Amino acid sequence: GILHRIDTKGLVIGISTDVLYPASEVRELAANLPRCRFAVLDSIHGHDGFLVDIEALNDLILANLQEPGTIGEINGPGSAWA
């Protein structure tokens, strides 16, 4: 598909309790982007988790920026796995 043609590094973050965009579907999106990392924001706030759990989201973004050459999943504060 078209996603495999995107050559930009990226970070895709799913939210552990998001029922609108389940983390498993977000992981699948990330898997189709060749230079993309995937992380899950562990949040009790569902789809709004990225608005509420700002510090945990920031931790995931900083972890990605600290190791920009690593493609794969991110572990660390604020993360969980779907």
PDB file of N, CA, C and O in Angstrom:
ATOM      1  N   GLY A   1       0.790  -1.179   0.000  1.00  0.00           N
ATOM      2  CA  GLY A   1       0.000   0.000   0.000  1.00  0.00           C
ATOM      3  C   GLY A   1       0.852   1.271   0.000  1.00  0.00           C
ATOM      4  O   GLY A   1       2.079   1.247  -0.017  1.00  0.00           O
ATOM      5  N   ILE A   2       0.181   2.339   0.030  1.00  0.00           N
ATOM      6  CA  ILE A   2       0.810   3.659  -0.033  1.00  0.00           C
ATOM      7  C   ILE A   2       1.655   3.953   1.207  1.00  0.00           C
ATOM      8  O   ILE A   2       2.643   4.676   1.129  1.00  0.00           O
ATOM      9  N   LEU A   3       1.288   3.420   2.349  1.00  0.00           N
ATOM     10  CA  LEU A   3       2.019   3.719   3.580  1.00  0.00           C
ATOM     11  C   LEU A   3       3.476   3.260   3.505  1.00  0.00           C
ATOM     12  O   LEU A   3       4.354   3.891   4.083  1.00  0.00           O
ATOM     13  N   HIS A   4       3.739   2.175   2.807  1.00  0.00           N
ATOM     14  CA  HIS A   4       5.106   1.666   2.686  1.00  0.00           C
ATOM     15  C   HIS A   4       6.012   2.617   1.915  1.00  0.00           C
ATOM     16  O   HIS A   4       7.226   2.496   1.967  1.00  0.00           O
ATOM     17  N   ARG A   5       5.432   3.570   1.214  1.00  0.00           N
ATOM     18  CA  ARG A   5       6.226   4.526   0.440  1.00  0.00           C
ATOM     19  C   ARG A   5       6.648   5.738   1.260  1.00  0.00           C
ATOM     20  O   ARG A   5       7.456   6.540   0.804  1.00  0.00           O
ATOM     21  N   ILE A   6       6.124   5.879   2.469  1.00  0.00           N
ATOM     22  CA  ILE A   6       6.478   7.009   3.326  1.00  0.00           C
ATOM     23  C   ILE A   6       7.827   6.723   3.966  1.00  0.00           C
ATOM     24  O   ILE A   6       7.990   5.737   4.682  1.00  0.00           O
ATOM     25  N   ASP A   7       8.805   7.577   3.724  1.00  0.00           N
ATOM     26  CA  ASP A   7      10.175   7.322   4.168  1.00  0.00           C
ATOM     27  C   ASP A   7      10.597   8.229   5.328  1.00  0.00           C
ATOM     28  O   ASP A   7      11.772   8.394   5.598  1.00  0.00           O
ATOM     29  N   THR A   8       9.658   8.804   6.017  1.00  0.00           N
ATOM     30  CA  THR A   8       9.951   9.701   7.131  1.00  0.00           C
ATOM     31  C   THR A   8       9.874   8.937   8.443  1.00  0.00           C
ATOM     32  O   THR A   8       8.969   8.133   8.640  1.00  0.00           O
ATOM     33  N   LYS A   9      10.836   9.187   9.333  1.00  0.00           N
ATOM     34  CA  LYS A   9      10.775   8.578  10.658  1.00  0.00           C
ATOM     35  C   LYS A   9       9.564   9.124  11.392  1.00  0.00           C
ATOM     36  O   LYS A   9       9.196  10.288  11.229  1.00  0.00           O
ATOM     37  N   GLY A  10       8.962   8.279  12.215  1.00  0.00           N
ATOM     38  CA  GLY A  10       7.783   8.731  12.935  1.00  0.00           C
ATOM     39  C   GLY A  10       7.554   7.951  14.206  1.00  0.00           C
ATOM     40  O   GLY A  10       8.194   6.929  14.467  1.00  0.00           O
ATOM     41  N   LEU A  11       6.639   8.438  14.983  1.00  0.00           N
ATOM     42  CA  LEU A  11       6.198   7.787  16.214  1.00  0.00           C
ATOM     43  C   LEU A  11       4.684   7.752  16.188  1.00  0.00           C
ATOM     44  O   LEU A  11       4.036   8.789  16.033  1.00  0.00           O
ATOM     45  N   VAL A  12       4.130   6.568  16.324  1.00  0.00           N
ATOM     46  CA  VAL A  12       2.682   6.395  16.392  1.00  0.00           C
ATOM     47  C   VAL A  12       2.363   5.905  17.794  1.00  0.00           C
ATOM     48  O   VAL A  12       2.946   4.928  18.261  1.00  0.00           O
ATOM     49  N   ILE A  13       1.451   6.609  18.464  1.00  0.00           N
ATOM     50  CA  ILE A  13       1.114   6.276  19.848  1.00  0.00           C
ATOM     51  C   ILE A  13      -0.348   5.893  19.925  1.00  0.00           C
ATOM     52  O   ILE A  13      -1.232   6.671  19.556  1.00  0.00           O
ATOM     53  N   GLY A  14      -0.595   4.683  20.419  1.00  0.00           N
ATOM     54  CA  GLY A  14      -1.948   4.242  20.713  1.00  0.00           C
ATOM     55  C   GLY A  14      -2.219   4.466  22.195  1.00  0.00           C
ATOM     56  O   GLY A  14      -1.296   4.644  22.985  1.00  0.00           O
ATOM     57  N   ILE A  15      -3.467   4.456  22.569  1.00  0.00           N
ATOM     58  CA  ILE A  15      -3.846   4.625  23.978  1.00  0.00           C
ATOM     59  C   ILE A  15      -4.487   3.327  24.444  1.00  0.00           C
ATOM     60  O   ILE A  15      -5.400   2.795  23.794  1.00  0.00           O
ATOM     61  N   SER A  16      -4.014   2.820  25.577  1.00  0.00           N
ATOM     62  CA  SER A  16      -4.405   1.492  26.051  1.00  0.00           C
ATOM     63  C   SER A  16      -5.909   1.303  26.198  1.00  0.00           C
ATOM     64  O   SER A  16      -6.407   0.194  26.021  1.00  0.00           O
ATOM     65  N   THR A  17      -6.658   2.346  26.507  1.00  0.00           N
ATOM     66  CA  THR A  17      -8.094   2.223  26.750  1.00  0.00           C
ATOM     67  C   THR A  17      -8.943   2.918  25.685  1.00  0.00           C
ATOM     68  O   THR A  17     -10.146   3.126  25.885  1.00  0.00           O
ATOM     69  N   ASP A  18      -8.354   3.254  24.559  1.00  0.00           N
ATOM     70  CA  ASP A  18      -9.081   3.941  23.487  1.00  0.00           C
ATOM     71  C   ASP A  18      -9.958   2.938  22.744  1.00  0.00           C
ATOM     72  O   ASP A  18      -9.449   1.992  22.145  1.00  0.00           O
ATOM     73  N   VAL A  19     -11.272   3.141  22.780  1.00  0.00           N
ATOM     74  CA  VAL A  19     -12.172   2.242  22.054  1.00  0.00           C
ATOM     75  C   VAL A  19     -12.481   2.768  20.653  1.00  0.00           C
ATOM     76  O   VAL A  19     -12.961   2.015  19.809  1.00  0.00           O
ATOM     77  N   LEU A  20     -12.228   4.051  20.398  1.00  0.00           N
ATOM     78  CA  LEU A  20     -12.446   4.603  19.056  1.00  0.00           C
ATOM     79  C   LEU A  20     -11.350   4.158  18.093  1.00  0.00           C
ATOM     80  O   LEU A  20     -11.615   3.836  16.935  1.00  0.00           O
ATOM     81  N   TYR A  21     -10.099   4.188  18.566  1.00  0.00           N
ATOM     82  CA  TYR A  21      -8.940   3.749  17.796  1.00  0.00           C
ATOM     83  C   TYR A  21      -8.132   2.807  18.678  1.00  0.00           C
ATOM     84  O   TYR A  21      -7.160   3.210  19.307  1.00  0.00           O
ATOM     85  N   PRO A  22      -8.542   1.531  18.758  1.00  0.00           N
ATOM     86  CA  PRO A  22      -7.857   0.577  19.635  1.00  0.00           C
ATOM     87  C   PRO A  22      -6.357   0.486  19.332  1.00  0.00           C
ATOM     88  O   PRO A  22      -5.935   0.608  18.174  1.00  0.00           O
ATOM     89  N   ALA A  23      -5.588   0.286  20.386  1.00  0.00           N
ATOM     90  CA  ALA A  23      -4.129   0.220  20.246  1.00  0.00           C
ATOM     91  C   ALA A  23      -3.705  -0.844  19.239  1.00  0.00           C
ATOM     92  O   ALA A  23      -2.722  -0.666  18.526  1.00  0.00           O
ATOM     93  N   SER A  24      -4.456  -1.932  19.147  1.00  0.00           N
ATOM     94  CA  SER A  24      -4.100  -2.979  18.182  1.00  0.00           C
ATOM     95  C   SER A  24      -4.198  -2.460  16.738  1.00  0.00           C
ATOM     96  O   SER A  24      -3.366  -2.800  15.894  1.00  0.00           O
ATOM     97  N   GLU A  25      -5.180  -1.613  16.463  1.00  0.00           N
ATOM     98  CA  GLU A  25      -5.302  -1.034  15.117  1.00  0.00           C
ATOM     99  C   GLU A  25      -4.227   0.017  14.866  1.00  0.00           C
ATOM    100  O   GLU A  25      -3.706   0.124  13.756  1.00  0.00           O
ATOM    101  N   VAL A  26      -3.893   0.775  15.895  1.00  0.00           N
ATOM    102  CA  VAL A  26      -2.850   1.782  15.761  1.00  0.00           C
ATOM    103  C   VAL A  26      -1.499   1.100  15.538  1.00  0.00           C
ATOM    104  O   VAL A  26      -0.679   1.559  14.751  1.00  0.00           O
ATOM    105  N   ARG A  27      -1.276  -0.036  16.218  1.00  0.00           N
ATOM    106  CA  ARG A  27      -0.048  -0.814  16.018  1.00  0.00           C
ATOM    107  C   ARG A  27       0.044  -1.290  14.570  1.00  0.00           C
ATOM    108  O   ARG A  27       1.117  -1.270  13.966  1.00  0.00           O
ATOM    109  N   GLU A  28      -1.073  -1.713  14.015  1.00  0.00           N
ATOM    110  CA  GLU A  28      -1.089  -2.166  12.625  1.00  0.00           C
ATOM    111  C   GLU A  28      -0.722  -1.025  11.679  1.00  0.00           C
ATOM    112  O   GLU A  28       0.023  -1.219  10.714  1.00  0.00           O
ATOM    113  N   LEU A  29      -1.239   0.167  11.951  1.00  0.00           N
ATOM    114  CA  LEU A  29      -0.863   1.339  11.160  1.00  0.00           C
ATOM    115  C   LEU A  29       0.645   1.557  11.221  1.00  0.00           C
ATOM    116  O   LEU A  29       1.304   1.725  10.200  1.00  0.00           O
ATOM    117  N   ALA A  30       1.196   1.540  12.437  1.00  0.00           N
ATOM    118  CA  ALA A  30       2.634   1.754  12.613  1.00  0.00           C
ATOM    119  C   ALA A  30       3.450   0.689  11.889  1.00  0.00           C
ATOM    120  O   ALA A  30       4.503   0.987  11.325  1.00  0.00           O
ATOM    121  N   ALA A  31       2.960  -0.537  11.882  1.00  0.00           N
ATOM    122  CA  ALA A  31       3.679  -1.633  11.220  1.00  0.00           C
ATOM    123  C   ALA A  31       3.774  -1.426   9.716  1.00  0.00           C
ATOM    124  O   ALA A  31       4.671  -1.967   9.075  1.00  0.00           O
ATOM    125  N   ASN A  32       2.874  -0.634   9.158  1.00  0.00           N
ATOM    126  CA  ASN A  32       2.883  -0.375   7.720  1.00  0.00           C
ATOM    127  C   ASN A  32       3.690   0.853   7.338  1.00  0.00           C
ATOM    128  O   ASN A  32       3.785   1.188   6.152  1.00  0.00           O
ATOM    129  N   LEU A  33       4.242   1.534   8.320  1.00  0.00           N
ATOM    130  CA  LEU A  33       5.124   2.673   8.065  1.00  0.00           C
ATOM    131  C   LEU A  33       6.553   2.205   8.315  1.00  0.00           C
ATOM    132  O   LEU A  33       6.918   1.896   9.457  1.00  0.00           O
ATOM    133  N   PRO A  34       7.378   2.092   7.295  1.00  0.00           N
ATOM    134  CA  PRO A  34       8.673   1.422   7.407  1.00  0.00           C
ATOM    135  C   PRO A  34       9.650   2.032   8.411  1.00  0.00           C
ATOM    136  O   PRO A  34      10.483   1.324   8.943  1.00  0.00           O
ATOM    137  N   ARG A  35       9.569   3.302   8.693  1.00  0.00           N
ATOM    138  CA  ARG A  35      10.543   3.919   9.597  1.00  0.00           C
ATOM    139  C   ARG A  35       9.838   4.482  10.833  1.00  0.00           C
ATOM    140  O   ARG A  35      10.180   5.531  11.341  1.00  0.00           O
ATOM    141  N   CYS A  36       8.878   3.730  11.319  1.00  0.00           N
ATOM    142  CA  CYS A  36       8.029   4.216  12.390  1.00  0.00           C
ATOM    143  C   CYS A  36       8.208   3.392  13.656  1.00  0.00           C
ATOM    144  O   CYS A  36       8.425   2.187  13.597  1.00  0.00           O
ATOM    145  N   ARG A  37       8.113   4.072  14.781  1.00  0.00           N
ATOM    146  CA  ARG A  37       8.104   3.403  16.078  1.00  0.00           C
ATOM    147  C   ARG A  37       6.684   3.436  16.615  1.00  0.00           C
ATOM    148  O   ARG A  37       5.889   4.304  16.268  1.00  0.00           O
ATOM    149  N   PHE A  38       6.390   2.496  17.505  1.00  0.00           N
ATOM    150  CA  PHE A  38       5.059   2.377  18.087  1.00  0.00           C
ATOM    151  C   PHE A  38       5.174   2.345  19.603  1.00  0.00           C
ATOM    152  O   PHE A  38       6.063   1.706  20.154  1.00  0.00           O
ATOM    153  N   ALA A  39       4.283   3.052  20.253  1.00  0.00           N
ATOM    154  CA  ALA A  39       4.208   3.041  21.706  1.00  0.00           C
ATOM    155  C   ALA A  39       2.748   3.088  22.118  1.00  0.00           C
ATOM    156  O   ALA A  39       1.885   3.522  21.347  1.00  0.00           O
ATOM    157  N   VAL A  40       2.476   2.635  23.312  1.00  0.00           N
ATOM    158  CA  VAL A  40       1.128   2.702  23.859  1.00  0.00           C
ATOM    159  C   VAL A  40       1.159   3.563  25.104  1.00  0.00           C
ATOM    160  O   VAL A  40       1.939   3.324  26.024  1.00  0.00           O
ATOM    161  N   LEU A  41       0.323   4.565  25.123  1.00  0.00           N
ATOM    162  CA  LEU A  41       0.149   5.412  26.295  1.00  0.00           C
ATOM    163  C   LEU A  41      -0.802   4.691  27.234  1.00  0.00           C
ATOM    164  O   LEU A  41      -1.949   4.418  26.883  1.00  0.00           O
ATOM    165  N   ASP A  42      -0.326   4.341  28.413  1.00  0.00           N
ATOM    166  CA  ASP A  42      -1.145   3.658  29.410  1.00  0.00           C
ATOM    167  C   ASP A  42      -1.989   4.706  30.125  1.00  0.00           C
ATOM    168  O   ASP A  42      -1.470   5.523  30.882  1.00  0.00           O
ATOM    169  N   SER A  43      -3.289   4.702  29.857  1.00  0.00           N
ATOM    170  CA  SER A  43      -4.170   5.734  30.378  1.00  0.00           C
ATOM    171  C   SER A  43      -5.540   5.148  30.704  1.00  0.00           C
ATOM    172  O   SER A  43      -6.020   4.265  29.994  1.00  0.00           O
ATOM    173  N   ILE A  44      -6.172   5.671  31.742  1.00  0.00           N
ATOM    174  CA  ILE A  44      -7.534   5.254  32.087  1.00  0.00           C
ATOM    175  C   ILE A  44      -8.574   6.155  31.414  1.00  0.00           C
ATOM    176  O   ILE A  44      -9.770   5.953  31.582  1.00  0.00           O
ATOM    177  N   HIS A  45      -8.126   7.126  30.643  1.00  0.00           N
ATOM    178  CA  HIS A  45      -9.006   8.150  30.100  1.00  0.00           C
ATOM    179  C   HIS A  45      -9.448   7.906  28.655  1.00  0.00           C
ATOM    180  O   HIS A  45      -9.951   8.819  28.000  1.00  0.00           O
ATOM    181  N   GLY A  46      -9.266   6.699  28.160  1.00  0.00           N
ATOM    182  CA  GLY A  46      -9.733   6.359  26.821  1.00  0.00           C
ATOM    183  C   GLY A  46      -9.149   7.258  25.745  1.00  0.00           C
ATOM    184  O   GLY A  46      -7.982   7.651  25.805  1.00  0.00           O
ATOM    185  N   HIS A  47      -9.984   7.591  24.772  1.00  0.00           N
ATOM    186  CA  HIS A  47      -9.543   8.373  23.610  1.00  0.00           C
ATOM    187  C   HIS A  47      -8.952   9.728  24.012  1.00  0.00           C
ATOM    188  O   HIS A  47      -8.112  10.267  23.296  1.00  0.00           O
ATOM    189  N   ASP A  48      -9.364  10.269  25.136  1.00  0.00           N
ATOM    190  CA  ASP A  48      -8.859  11.566  25.596  1.00  0.00           C
ATOM    191  C   ASP A  48      -7.556  11.464  26.391  1.00  0.00           C
ATOM    192  O   ASP A  48      -7.064  12.473  26.897  1.00  0.00           O
ATOM    193  N   GLY A  49      -6.993  10.279  26.495  1.00  0.00           N
ATOM    194  CA  GLY A  49      -5.781  10.091  27.273  1.00  0.00           C
ATOM    195  C   GLY A  49      -4.649  11.019  26.907  1.00  0.00           C
ATOM    196  O   GLY A  49      -3.916  11.499  27.772  1.00  0.00           O
ATOM    197  N   PHE A  50      -4.502  11.306  25.623  1.00  0.00           N
ATOM    198  CA  PHE A  50      -3.409  12.191  25.198  1.00  0.00           C
ATOM    199  C   PHE A  50      -3.633  13.634  25.649  1.00  0.00           C
ATOM    200  O   PHE A  50      -2.693  14.418  25.709  1.00  0.00           O
ATOM    201  N   LEU A  51      -4.864  13.975  25.978  1.00  0.00           N
ATOM    202  CA  LEU A  51      -5.156  15.322  26.477  1.00  0.00           C
ATOM    203  C   LEU A  51      -4.970  15.427  27.988  1.00  0.00           C
ATOM    204  O   LEU A  51      -4.711  16.509  28.507  1.00  0.00           O
ATOM    205  N   VAL A  52      -5.129  14.305  28.681  1.00  0.00           N
ATOM    206  CA  VAL A  52      -5.101  14.290  30.145  1.00  0.00           C
ATOM    207  C   VAL A  52      -3.736  13.865  30.678  1.00  0.00           C
ATOM    208  O   VAL A  52      -3.200  14.487  31.598  1.00  0.00           O
ATOM    209  N   ASP A  53      -3.184  12.812  30.116  1.00  0.00           N
ATOM    210  CA  ASP A  53      -1.922  12.247  30.608  1.00  0.00           C
ATOM    211  C   ASP A  53      -0.737  12.833  29.845  1.00  0.00           C
ATOM    212  O   ASP A  53       0.050  12.116  29.215  1.00  0.00           O
ATOM    213  N   ILE A  54      -0.613  14.125  29.946  1.00  0.00           N
ATOM    214  CA  ILE A  54       0.385  14.864  29.162  1.00  0.00           C
ATOM    215  C   ILE A  54       1.813  14.476  29.544  1.00  0.00           C
ATOM    216  O   ILE A  54       2.667  14.323  28.675  1.00  0.00           O
ATOM    217  N   GLU A  55       2.076  14.291  30.823  1.00  0.00           N
ATOM    218  CA  GLU A  55       3.444  13.948  31.245  1.00  0.00           C
ATOM    219  C   GLU A  55       3.858  12.585  30.711  1.00  0.00           C
ATOM    220  O   GLU A  55       4.991  12.420  30.237  1.00  0.00           O
ATOM    221  N   ALA A  56       2.964  11.607  30.782  1.00  0.00           N
ATOM    222  CA  ALA A  56       3.285  10.276  30.266  1.00  0.00           C
ATOM    223  C   ALA A  56       3.470  10.317  28.750  1.00  0.00           C
ATOM    224  O   ALA A  56       4.377   9.663  28.206  1.00  0.00           O
ATOM    225  N   LEU A  57       2.645  11.089  28.063  1.00  0.00           N
ATOM    226  CA  LEU A  57       2.796  11.252  26.620  1.00  0.00           C
ATOM    227  C   LEU A  57       4.135  11.902  26.298  1.00  0.00           C
ATOM    228  O   LEU A  57       4.856  11.463  25.394  1.00  0.00           O
ATOM    229  N   ASN A  58       4.485  12.919  27.058  1.00  0.00           N
ATOM    230  CA  ASN A  58       5.768  13.592  26.876  1.00  0.00           C
ATOM    231  C   ASN A  58       6.927  12.615  27.062  1.00  0.00           C
ATOM    232  O   ASN A  58       7.906  12.652  26.310  1.00  0.00           O
ATOM    233  N   ASP A  59       6.827  11.731  28.052  1.00  0.00           N
ATOM    234  CA  ASP A  59       7.880  10.730  28.285  1.00  0.00           C
ATOM    235  C   ASP A  59       8.072   9.836  27.064  1.00  0.00           C
ATOM    236  O   ASP A  59       9.204   9.510  26.697  1.00  0.00           O
ATOM    237  N   LEU A  60       6.963   9.434  26.441  1.00  0.00           N
ATOM    238  CA  LEU A  60       7.063   8.586  25.248  1.00  0.00           C
ATOM    239  C   LEU A  60       7.712   9.335  24.085  1.00  0.00           C
ATOM    240  O   LEU A  60       8.540   8.789  23.364  1.00  0.00           O
ATOM    241  N   ILE A  61       7.338  10.585  23.917  1.00  0.00           N
ATOM    242  CA  ILE A  61       7.921  11.388  22.833  1.00  0.00           C
ATOM    243  C   ILE A  61       9.411  11.614  23.072  1.00  0.00           C
ATOM    244  O   ILE A  61      10.226  11.480  22.156  1.00  0.00           O
ATOM    245  N   LEU A  62       9.779  11.932  24.315  1.00  0.00           N
ATOM    246  CA  LEU A  62      11.196  12.138  24.627  1.00  0.00           C
ATOM    247  C   LEU A  62      12.002  10.859  24.427  1.00  0.00           C
ATOM    248  O   LEU A  62      13.129  10.907  23.931  1.00  0.00           O
ATOM    249  N   ALA A  63      11.433   9.711  24.801  1.00  0.00           N
ATOM    250  CA  ALA A  63      12.125   8.436  24.586  1.00  0.00           C
ATOM    251  C   ALA A  63      12.384   8.219  23.098  1.00  0.00           C
ATOM    252  O   ALA A  63      13.452   7.735  22.705  1.00  0.00           O
ATOM    253  N   ASN A  64      11.432   8.596  22.262  1.00  0.00           N
ATOM    254  CA  ASN A  64      11.613   8.472  20.821  1.00  0.00           C
ATOM    255  C   ASN A  64      12.699   9.408  20.318  1.00  0.00           C
ATOM    256  O   ASN A  64      13.524   9.025  19.493  1.00  0.00           O
ATOM    257  N   LEU A  65      12.727  10.624  20.815  1.00  0.00           N
ATOM    258  CA  LEU A  65      13.727  11.593  20.364  1.00  0.00           C
ATOM    259  C   LEU A  65      15.132  11.251  20.843  1.00  0.00           C
ATOM    260  O   LEU A  65      16.109  11.564  20.169  1.00  0.00           O
ATOM    261  N   GLN A  66      15.242  10.591  21.992  1.00  0.00           N
ATOM    262  CA  GLN A  66      16.556  10.240  22.530  1.00  0.00           C
ATOM    263  C   GLN A  66      17.199   9.106  21.762  1.00  0.00           C
ATOM    264  O   GLN A  66      18.411   8.987  21.747  1.00  0.00           O
ATOM    265  N   GLU A  67      16.401   8.265  21.120  1.00  0.00           N
ATOM    266  CA  GLU A  67      16.924   7.162  20.329  1.00  0.00           C
ATOM    267  C   GLU A  67      16.285   7.171  18.946  1.00  0.00           C
ATOM    268  O   GLU A  67      15.598   6.240  18.570  1.00  0.00           O
ATOM    269  N   PRO A  68      16.510   8.228  18.171  1.00  0.00           N
ATOM    270  CA  PRO A  68      15.806   8.364  16.900  1.00  0.00           C
ATOM    271  C   PRO A  68      16.166   7.311  15.863  1.00  0.00           C
ATOM    272  O   PRO A  68      15.406   7.083  14.947  1.00  0.00           O
ATOM    273  N   GLY A  69      17.309   6.649  16.010  1.00  0.00           N
ATOM    274  CA  GLY A  69      17.695   5.647  15.025  1.00  0.00           C
ATOM    275  C   GLY A  69      17.052   4.296  15.245  1.00  0.00           C
ATOM    276  O   GLY A  69      17.103   3.431  14.400  1.00  0.00           O
ATOM    277  N   THR A  70      16.430   4.102  16.381  1.00  0.00           N
ATOM    278  CA  THR A  70      15.847   2.810  16.708  1.00  0.00           C
ATOM    279  C   THR A  70      14.417   2.748  16.197  1.00  0.00           C
ATOM    280  O   THR A  70      13.594   3.567  16.554  1.00  0.00           O
ATOM    281  N   ILE A  71      14.148   1.770  15.393  1.00  0.00           N
ATOM    282  CA  ILE A  71      12.799   1.558  14.891  1.00  0.00           C
ATOM    283  C   ILE A  71      12.227   0.363  15.645  1.00  0.00           C
ATOM    284  O   ILE A  71      12.866  -0.652  15.798  1.00  0.00           O
ATOM    285  N   GLY A  72      11.044   0.490  16.135  1.00  0.00           N
ATOM    286  CA  GLY A  72      10.419  -0.588  16.890  1.00  0.00           C
ATOM    287  C   GLY A  72       9.521  -0.022  17.962  1.00  0.00           C
ATOM    288  O   GLY A  72       8.965   1.048  17.809  1.00  0.00           O
ATOM    289  N   GLU A  73       9.408  -0.749  19.056  1.00  0.00           N
ATOM    290  CA  GLU A  73       8.524  -0.325  20.130  1.00  0.00           C
ATOM    291  C   GLU A  73       9.292   0.400  21.212  1.00  0.00           C
ATOM    292  O   GLU A  73      10.475   0.171  21.413  1.00  0.00           O
ATOM    293  N   ILE A  74       8.607   1.277  21.910  1.00  0.00           N
ATOM    294  CA  ILE A  74       9.212   2.070  22.977  1.00  0.00           C
ATOM    295  C   ILE A  74       8.738   1.545  24.318  1.00  0.00           C
ATOM    296  O   ILE A  74       7.549   1.346  24.531  1.00  0.00           O
ATOM    297  N   ASN A  75       9.662   1.336  25.206  1.00  0.00           N
ATOM    298  CA  ASN A  75       9.382   0.990  26.590  1.00  0.00           C
ATOM    299  C   ASN A  75       9.714   2.178  27.449  1.00  0.00           C
ATOM    300  O   ASN A  75      10.559   2.969  27.097  1.00  0.00           O
ATOM    301  N   GLY A  76       9.096   2.298  28.582  1.00  0.00           N
ATOM    302  CA  GLY A  76       9.461   3.376  29.471  1.00  0.00           C
ATOM    303  C   GLY A  76       8.288   3.907  30.250  1.00  0.00           C
ATOM    304  O   GLY A  76       7.198   3.361  30.190  1.00  0.00           O
ATOM    305  N   PRO A  77       8.512   4.981  30.981  1.00  0.00           N
ATOM    306  CA  PRO A  77       7.451   5.556  31.796  1.00  0.00           C
ATOM    307  C   PRO A  77       6.237   5.929  30.943  1.00  0.00           C
ATOM    308  O   PRO A  77       6.389   6.488  29.863  1.00  0.00           O
ATOM    309  N   GLY A  78       5.052   5.566  31.419  1.00  0.00           N
ATOM    310  CA  GLY A  78       3.845   5.914  30.707  1.00  0.00           C
ATOM    311  C   GLY A  78       3.495   4.969  29.583  1.00  0.00           C
ATOM    312  O   GLY A  78       2.523   5.167  28.863  1.00  0.00           O
ATOM    313  N   SER A  79       4.265   3.902  29.432  1.00  0.00           N
ATOM    314  CA  SER A  79       3.979   2.998  28.313  1.00  0.00           C
ATOM    315  C   SER A  79       3.422   1.671  28.797  1.00  0.00           C
ATOM    316  O   SER A  79       3.619   1.258  29.925  1.00  0.00           O
ATOM    317  N   ALA A  80       2.695   1.048  27.931  1.00  0.00           N
ATOM    318  CA  ALA A  80       2.142  -0.284  28.158  1.00  0.00           C
ATOM    319  C   ALA A  80       2.040  -0.925  26.787  1.00  0.00           C
ATOM    320  O   ALA A  80       2.248  -0.260  25.769  1.00  0.00           O
ATOM    321  N   TRP A  81       1.716  -2.176  26.720  1.00  0.00           N
ATOM    322  CA  TRP A  81       1.651  -2.837  25.415  1.00  0.00           C
ATOM    323  C   TRP A  81       0.312  -3.473  25.196  1.00  0.00           C
ATOM    324  O   TRP A  81      -0.258  -4.076  26.086  1.00  0.00           O
ATOM    325  N   ALA A  82      -0.200  -3.290  24.013  1.00  0.00           N
ATOM    326  CA  ALA A  82      -1.515  -3.828  23.645  1.00  0.00           C
ATOM    327  C   ALA A  82      -1.380  -5.286  23.259  1.00  0.00           C
ATOM    328  O   ALA A  82      -0.371  -5.744  22.852  1.00  0.00           O
TER     329      ALA A  82
END
